[in-house]
Amino acid sequence: MAKRASFKVNGLTSLSKKLKKNATMSDVKTIVKTNTAELTEGMQNEAQVLLTGHWEGKKFVKPTGTTKRSITMHISNNGLAGHTGPKTEYAPYLIRGTRYMVKRDFFLPPLRKQKQKFKSDLERLMQ
């Protein structure tokens, strides 16, 4: 099975010390929840654009939308961690491609975009 990509913020102790001076933890939880929701929506939109169906022999098969519907978000660690991504078994093959199929990466472009926004939101909160 393919390795899953993840995004992790290290140094939560120093971050929490700085935030205690400048903001409350509820502000951080709001940022985590908002960015996770935006990332989920971005992945769903990208999946809808990129996953347009495929050919099986001489017959074109329309997309069912299963992968898009499987992209859900989950908030954990008392609101300090957000998880999102596709839950279908074949999603890694869509993202990375195979020798018979080109990749249709609906995962990394929204993640890169949201990662920058998440960092800027946390930096803005720490100032």
XYZ file of N, CA, C and O in Angstrom:
508
model
N 0.840 -1.180 0.000
C 0.000 0.000 0.000
C 0.884 1.243 0.000
O 1.980 1.239 0.532
N 0.417 2.286 -0.541
C 1.188 3.523 -0.672
C 1.286 4.246 0.675
O 0.388 4.170 1.507
N 2.366 4.964 0.855
C 2.585 5.732 2.070
C 1.717 6.983 2.039
O 1.602 7.642 1.027
N 1.107 7.308 3.152
C 0.234 8.477 3.221
C 1.039 9.734 3.524
O 1.963 9.715 4.316
N 0.667 10.815 2.893
C 1.321 12.096 3.131
C 0.682 12.751 4.346
O -0.509 12.605 4.593
N 1.476 13.459 5.118
C 0.933 14.158 6.274
C 1.673 15.470 6.455
O 2.775 15.664 5.959
N 1.043 16.357 7.199
C 1.595 17.668 7.484
C 1.570 17.826 8.993
O 0.538 17.640 9.621
N 2.713 18.109 9.582
C 2.827 18.149 11.025
C 3.526 19.431 11.455
O 4.472 19.864 10.814
N 3.051 20.027 12.527
C 3.688 21.216 13.083
C 4.447 20.772 14.322
O 3.863 20.246 15.266
N 5.767 20.954 14.316
C 6.594 20.586 15.459
C 6.784 21.804 16.352
O 6.672 22.942 15.920
N 7.092 21.554 17.599
C 7.346 22.637 18.527
C 6.078 23.192 19.150
O 5.934 24.402 19.315
N 5.146 22.299 19.498
C 3.889 22.770 20.071
C 4.066 23.391 21.449
O 3.292 24.253 21.840
N 5.099 23.002 22.189
C 5.293 23.581 23.514
C 5.671 25.056 23.419
O 5.121 25.894 24.132
N 6.614 25.370 22.538
C 6.995 26.782 22.380
C 5.858 27.578 21.754
O 5.638 28.743 22.093
N 5.117 26.929 20.844
C 3.957 27.589 20.246
C 2.903 27.893 21.300
O 2.356 28.994 21.342
N 2.640 26.935 22.184
C 1.612 27.168 23.200
C 2.044 28.246 24.197
O 1.212 29.027 24.662
N 3.348 28.323 24.519
C 3.822 29.381 25.414
C 3.613 30.760 24.785
O 3.143 31.694 25.436
N 3.972 30.879 23.515
C 3.824 32.147 22.802
C 2.343 32.511 22.676
O 1.962 33.673 22.825
N 1.525 31.516 22.401
C 0.104 31.787 22.218
C -0.580 32.174 23.524
O -1.543 32.932 23.515
N -0.105 31.645 24.649
C -0.701 32.010 25.932
C -0.528 33.499 26.214
O -1.372 34.123 26.843
N 0.569 34.057 25.706
C 0.791 35.488 25.875
C -0.090 36.304 24.928
O -0.576 37.358 25.285
N -0.261 35.825 23.706
C -0.917 36.622 22.672
C -2.374 36.267 22.408
O -3.143 37.130 22.019
N -2.746 35.018 22.552
C -4.100 34.600 22.191
C -4.504 33.399 23.027
O -3.709 32.841 23.771
N -5.730 32.994 22.881
C -6.226 31.845 23.615
C -6.125 30.599 22.735
O -5.992 30.689 21.518
N -6.206 29.442 23.365
C -6.150 28.188 22.615
C -7.404 28.007 21.761
O -7.366 27.294 20.761
N -8.484 28.663 22.125
C -9.688 28.566 21.295
C -9.458 29.210 19.929
O -10.026 28.768 18.928
N -8.608 30.242 19.878
C -8.253 30.841 18.591
C -7.479 29.849 17.717
O -7.714 29.755 16.513
N -6.573 29.092 18.339
C -5.808 28.087 17.605
C -6.748 26.989 17.103
O -6.652 26.556 15.958
N -7.663 26.555 17.956
C -8.617 25.517 17.566
C -9.485 25.987 16.404
O -9.798 25.211 15.497
N -9.851 27.252 16.409
C -10.642 27.810 15.311
C -9.848 27.796 14.012
O -10.381 27.455 12.954
N -8.565 28.162 14.092
C -7.706 28.152 12.905
C -7.551 26.732 12.368
O -7.640 26.504 11.162
N -7.336 25.771 13.261
C -7.185 24.376 12.837
C -8.465 23.892 12.171
O -8.433 23.284 11.095
N -9.588 24.166 12.776
C -10.874 23.708 12.229
C -11.161 24.370 10.880
O -11.583 23.706 9.928
N -10.932 25.659 10.785
C -11.195 26.390 9.547
C -10.293 25.901 8.413
O -10.764 25.653 7.303
N -9.012 25.754 8.699
C -8.071 25.314 7.665
C -8.323 23.870 7.248
O -8.174 23.538 6.071
N -8.716 23.025 8.179
C -9.040 21.641 7.825
C -10.273 21.601 6.932
O -10.318 20.853 5.949
N -11.273 22.408 7.253
C -12.484 22.459 6.431
C -12.172 22.996 5.032
O -12.681 22.471 4.028
N -11.334 24.027 4.953
C -10.958 24.578 3.646
C -10.149 23.574 2.832
O -10.328 23.474 1.614
N -9.267 22.832 3.486
C -8.482 21.818 2.790
C -9.389 20.700 2.275
O -9.229 20.238 1.142
N -10.342 20.292 3.067
C -11.287 19.260 2.646
C -12.073 19.727 1.431
O -12.212 18.990 0.449
N -12.562 20.946 1.479
C -13.318 21.499 0.350
C -12.437 21.621 -0.895
O -12.875 21.318 -2.007
N -11.181 22.049 -0.710
C -10.265 22.164 -1.836
C -9.987 20.814 -2.486
O -9.956 20.698 -3.716
N -9.801 19.782 -1.672
C -9.562 18.439 -2.219
C -10.795 17.916 -2.949
O -10.677 17.292 -3.998
N -11.971 18.177 -2.392
C -13.203 17.733 -3.049
C -13.381 18.441 -4.390
O -13.750 17.813 -5.387
N -13.127 19.737 -4.432
C -13.243 20.477 -5.692
C -12.232 19.996 -6.722
O -12.559 19.831 -7.900
N -11.003 19.764 -6.279
C -9.959 19.291 -7.184
C -10.280 17.890 -7.702
O -10.046 17.581 -8.869
N -10.841 17.044 -6.842
C -11.222 15.694 -7.267
C -12.327 15.753 -8.321
O -12.317 14.993 -9.290
N -13.257 16.664 -8.141
C -14.348 16.791 -9.110
C -13.822 17.254 -10.473
O -14.298 16.816 -11.510
N -12.828 18.123 -10.469
C -12.263 18.634 -11.719
C -11.407 17.570 -12.414
O -11.494 17.394 -13.633
N -10.584 16.850 -11.650
C -9.623 15.925 -12.244
C -10.187 14.540 -12.548
O -9.760 13.897 -13.504
N -11.103 14.062 -11.736
C -11.621 12.705 -11.921
C -12.855 12.764 -12.814
O -13.986 12.876 -12.347
N -12.618 12.671 -14.117
C -13.700 12.877 -15.089
C -14.148 11.601 -15.773
O -14.880 11.664 -16.751
N -13.736 10.458 -15.290
C -14.114 9.192 -15.910
C -12.921 8.529 -16.558
O -11.813 9.066 -16.570
N -13.158 7.337 -17.113
C -12.070 6.586 -17.735
C -12.634 5.640 -18.791
O -13.828 5.396 -18.855
N -11.728 5.112 -19.596
C -12.104 4.167 -20.643
C -11.835 2.749 -20.173
O -10.791 2.456 -19.625
N -12.805 1.886 -20.372
C -12.626 0.447 -20.160
C -12.840 -0.209 -21.512
O -13.978 -0.404 -21.939
N -11.742 -0.506 -22.181
C -11.841 -1.012 -23.547
C -12.295 0.106 -24.463
O -11.671 1.146 -24.560
N -13.432 -0.086 -25.126
C -13.980 0.944 -26.005
C -15.166 1.659 -25.392
O -15.843 2.430 -26.049
N -15.397 1.414 -24.105
C -16.547 2.014 -23.422
C -16.065 3.040 -22.396
O -15.179 2.758 -21.588
N -16.643 4.249 -22.427
C -16.294 5.300 -21.468
C -17.157 5.135 -20.222
O -18.379 5.039 -20.305
N -16.527 5.104 -19.066
C -17.226 4.953 -17.792
C -17.237 6.308 -17.094
O -16.182 6.882 -16.815
N -18.428 6.814 -16.807
C -18.558 8.103 -16.127
C -18.161 7.966 -14.658
O -18.325 6.902 -14.060
N -17.677 9.054 -14.061
C -17.285 8.984 -12.652
C -18.519 8.865 -11.751
O -19.581 9.408 -12.054
N -18.347 8.146 -10.642
C -19.451 7.967 -9.696
C -19.412 8.982 -8.556
O -20.418 9.193 -7.896
N -18.263 9.590 -8.309
C -18.137 10.563 -7.228
C -17.805 9.940 -5.883
O -17.832 10.617 -4.858
N -17.470 8.652 -5.873
C -17.160 7.964 -4.618
C -15.934 8.557 -3.941
O -15.929 8.762 -2.728
N -14.904 8.846 -4.710
C -13.683 9.399 -4.121
C -13.953 10.780 -3.536
O -13.510 11.089 -2.434
N -14.704 11.601 -4.245
C -15.022 12.937 -3.742
C -15.820 12.845 -2.440
O -15.547 13.565 -1.481
N -16.785 11.950 -2.404
C -17.595 11.793 -1.183
C -16.801 11.190 -0.034
O -17.142 11.394 1.134
N -15.726 10.468 -0.352
C -14.940 9.838 0.711
C -13.971 10.813 1.377
O -13.394 10.485 2.417
N -13.784 11.980 0.811
C -12.881 12.976 1.406
C -13.642 13.676 2.531
O -14.516 14.498 2.296
N -13.296 13.305 3.755
C -13.975 13.862 4.927
C -12.932 14.391 5.903
O -11.765 14.025 5.844
N -13.395 15.237 6.810
C -12.482 15.789 7.806
C -12.811 15.232 9.182
O -13.937 14.825 9.448
N -11.791 15.210 10.029
C -11.927 14.730 11.396
C -11.023 15.595 12.271
O -9.838 15.758 11.977
N -11.586 16.144 13.335
C -10.834 16.959 14.282
C -10.532 16.104 15.505
O -11.431 15.463 16.051
N -9.261 16.094 15.939
C -8.879 15.284 17.095
C -7.935 16.076 17.995
O -7.662 17.246 17.729
N -7.427 15.408 19.016
C -6.471 15.997 19.952
C -7.035 17.262 20.588
O -6.365 18.298 20.646
N -8.285 17.161 21.005
C -8.960 18.271 21.683
C -9.021 19.521 20.805
O -8.894 20.643 21.281
N -9.181 19.323 19.497
C -9.314 20.441 18.577
C -8.009 20.983 18.027
O -8.013 21.953 17.272
N -6.880 20.371 18.374
C -5.586 20.867 17.924
C -5.046 20.127 16.704
O -3.981 20.482 16.195
N -5.744 19.113 16.243
C -5.299 18.358 15.068
C -6.477 18.142 14.136
O -7.581 17.831 14.582
N -6.234 18.331 12.860
C -7.265 18.102 11.858
C -6.764 17.118 10.820
O -5.624 17.202 10.375
N -7.603 16.165 10.462
C -7.239 15.134 9.482
C -8.254 15.170 8.354
O -9.454 15.276 8.599
N -7.776 15.064 7.143
C -8.655 15.004 5.991
C -7.977 14.195 4.897
O -6.761 14.061 4.877
N -8.770 13.663 4.000
C -8.223 12.898 2.889
C -9.207 11.864 2.402
O -10.235 11.615 3.041
N -8.913 11.247 1.282
C -9.816 10.239 0.722
C -9.745 8.940 1.514
O -8.683 8.557 2.006
N -10.863 8.272 1.626
C -10.931 7.018 2.372
C -11.067 5.795 1.460
O -11.137 4.685 1.951
N -11.126 5.986 0.154
C -11.247 4.839 -0.744
C -9.912 4.110 -0.821
O -8.850 4.722 -0.702
N -9.982 2.804 -1.045
C -8.761 1.992 -1.098
C -7.896 2.330 -2.308
O -6.678 2.201 -2.255
N -8.519 2.776 -3.383
C -7.781 3.003 -4.622
C -7.313 4.445 -4.785
O -6.716 4.793 -5.803
N -7.534 5.302 -3.812
C -7.135 6.709 -3.904
C -5.636 6.900 -4.148
O -5.255 7.754 -4.956
N -4.744 6.124 -3.499
C -3.313 6.311 -3.792
C -2.961 6.060 -5.255
O -2.059 6.699 -5.797
N -3.677 5.152 -5.919
C -3.422 4.885 -7.322
C -3.869 6.057 -8.192
O -3.250 6.355 -9.205
N -4.940 6.719 -7.796
C -5.388 7.905 -8.523
C -4.402 9.051 -8.343
O -4.074 9.761 -9.288
N -3.919 9.215 -7.126
C -3.027 10.333 -6.809
C -1.657 10.154 -7.465
O -1.118 11.084 -8.052
N -1.087 8.959 -7.370
C 0.264 8.727 -7.887
C 0.303 8.143 -9.287
O 1.331 8.188 -9.952
N -0.800 7.550 -9.723
C -0.844 6.923 -11.034
C -0.258 5.520 -10.997
O 0.285 5.079 -9.991
N -0.380 4.831 -12.105
C 0.206 3.503 -12.267
C 0.926 3.474 -13.602
O 0.943 4.473 -14.321
N 1.447 2.338 -13.950
C 2.118 2.268 -15.250
C 1.107 2.313 -16.388
O 1.463 2.580 -17.528
N -0.173 2.042 -16.093
C -1.215 2.079 -17.110
C -2.060 3.351 -17.053
O -2.875 3.588 -17.930
N -1.892 4.147 -16.007
C -2.779 5.290 -15.791
C -1.963 6.501 -15.344
O -1.111 6.380 -14.461
N -2.229 7.649 -15.928
C -1.546 8.871 -15.509
C -2.070 9.283 -14.133
O -3.187 8.952 -13.749
N -1.229 10.020 -13.411
C -1.662 10.447 -12.081
C -2.674 11.574 -12.197
O -2.612 12.413 -13.102
N -3.584 11.582 -11.267
C -4.590 12.643 -11.147
C -4.530 13.143 -9.709
O -5.349 12.760 -8.873
N -3.538 13.970 -9.449
C -3.241 14.382 -8.079
C -4.200 15.468 -7.606
O -4.017 16.649 -7.876
N -5.209 15.061 -6.878
C -6.149 16.000 -6.269
C -5.803 16.245 -4.811
O -6.501 16.969 -4.113
N -4.687 15.666 -4.335
C -4.318 15.730 -2.930
C -3.268 16.802 -2.639
O -3.480 17.669 -1.794
N -2.134 16.750 -3.324
C -1.013 17.642 -2.989
C -1.210 19.116 -3.363
O -0.816 19.979 -2.572
N -1.769 19.475 -4.529
C -1.932 20.908 -4.813
C -2.776 21.661 -3.772
O -2.348 22.718 -3.289
N -3.941 21.145 -3.359
C -4.672 21.857 -2.303
C -3.923 21.850 -0.969
O -3.998 22.823 -0.215
N -3.175 20.771 -0.685
C -2.416 20.699 0.566
C -1.323 21.760 0.598
O -1.157 22.445 1.614
N -0.600 21.925 -0.500
C 0.460 22.949 -0.548
C -0.112 24.351 -0.369
O 0.454 25.185 0.336
N -1.231 24.594 -1.020
C -1.872 25.912 -0.925
C -2.364 26.181 0.499
O -2.135 27.261 1.058
N -2.999 25.194 1.097
C -3.556 25.373 2.436
C -2.463 25.430 3.494
O -2.605 26.105 4.507
N -1.364 24.745 3.253
C -0.241 24.755 4.191
C 0.293 26.175 4.367
O 0.559 26.609 5.490
N 0.423 26.908 3.274
C 0.889 28.293 3.347
C -0.095 29.170 4.121
O 0.300 29.996 4.935
N -1.386 28.965 3.863
C -2.403 29.753 4.556
C -2.411 29.429 6.050
O -2.549 30.316 6.891
N -2.253 28.165 6.389
C -2.230 27.741 7.791
C -1.059 28.374 8.532
O -1.209 28.892 9.639
N 0.117 28.340 7.905
C 1.299 28.955 8.523
C 1.097 30.453 8.726
O 1.426 30.989 9.781
N 0.553 31.126 7.721
C 0.351 32.572 7.849
C -0.700 32.892 8.910
O -0.576 33.887 9.633
N -1.728 32.060 9.031
C -2.743 32.276 10.074
C -2.131 32.136 11.465
O -2.412 32.942 12.357
N -1.289 31.117 11.654
C -0.640 30.946 12.956
C 0.355 32.067 13.244
O 0.437 32.551 14.375
N 1.104 32.492 12.234
C 2.041 33.599 12.429
C 1.308 34.899 12.773
O 1.745 35.657 13.621
N 0.179 35.125 12.105
C -0.622 36.313 12.393
C -1.143 36.281 13.831
O -1.173 37.285 14.538
N -1.501 35.113 14.301
C -2.009 34.955 15.665
C -0.905 35.165 16.699
O -1.163 35.691 17.788
N 0.329 34.809 16.353
C 1.433 34.934 17.295
C 1.981 36.358 17.394
O 2.702 36.670 18.327
N 1.664 37.229 16.449
C 2.189 38.598 16.504
C 1.417 39.473 17.456
O 0.338 39.300 17.809
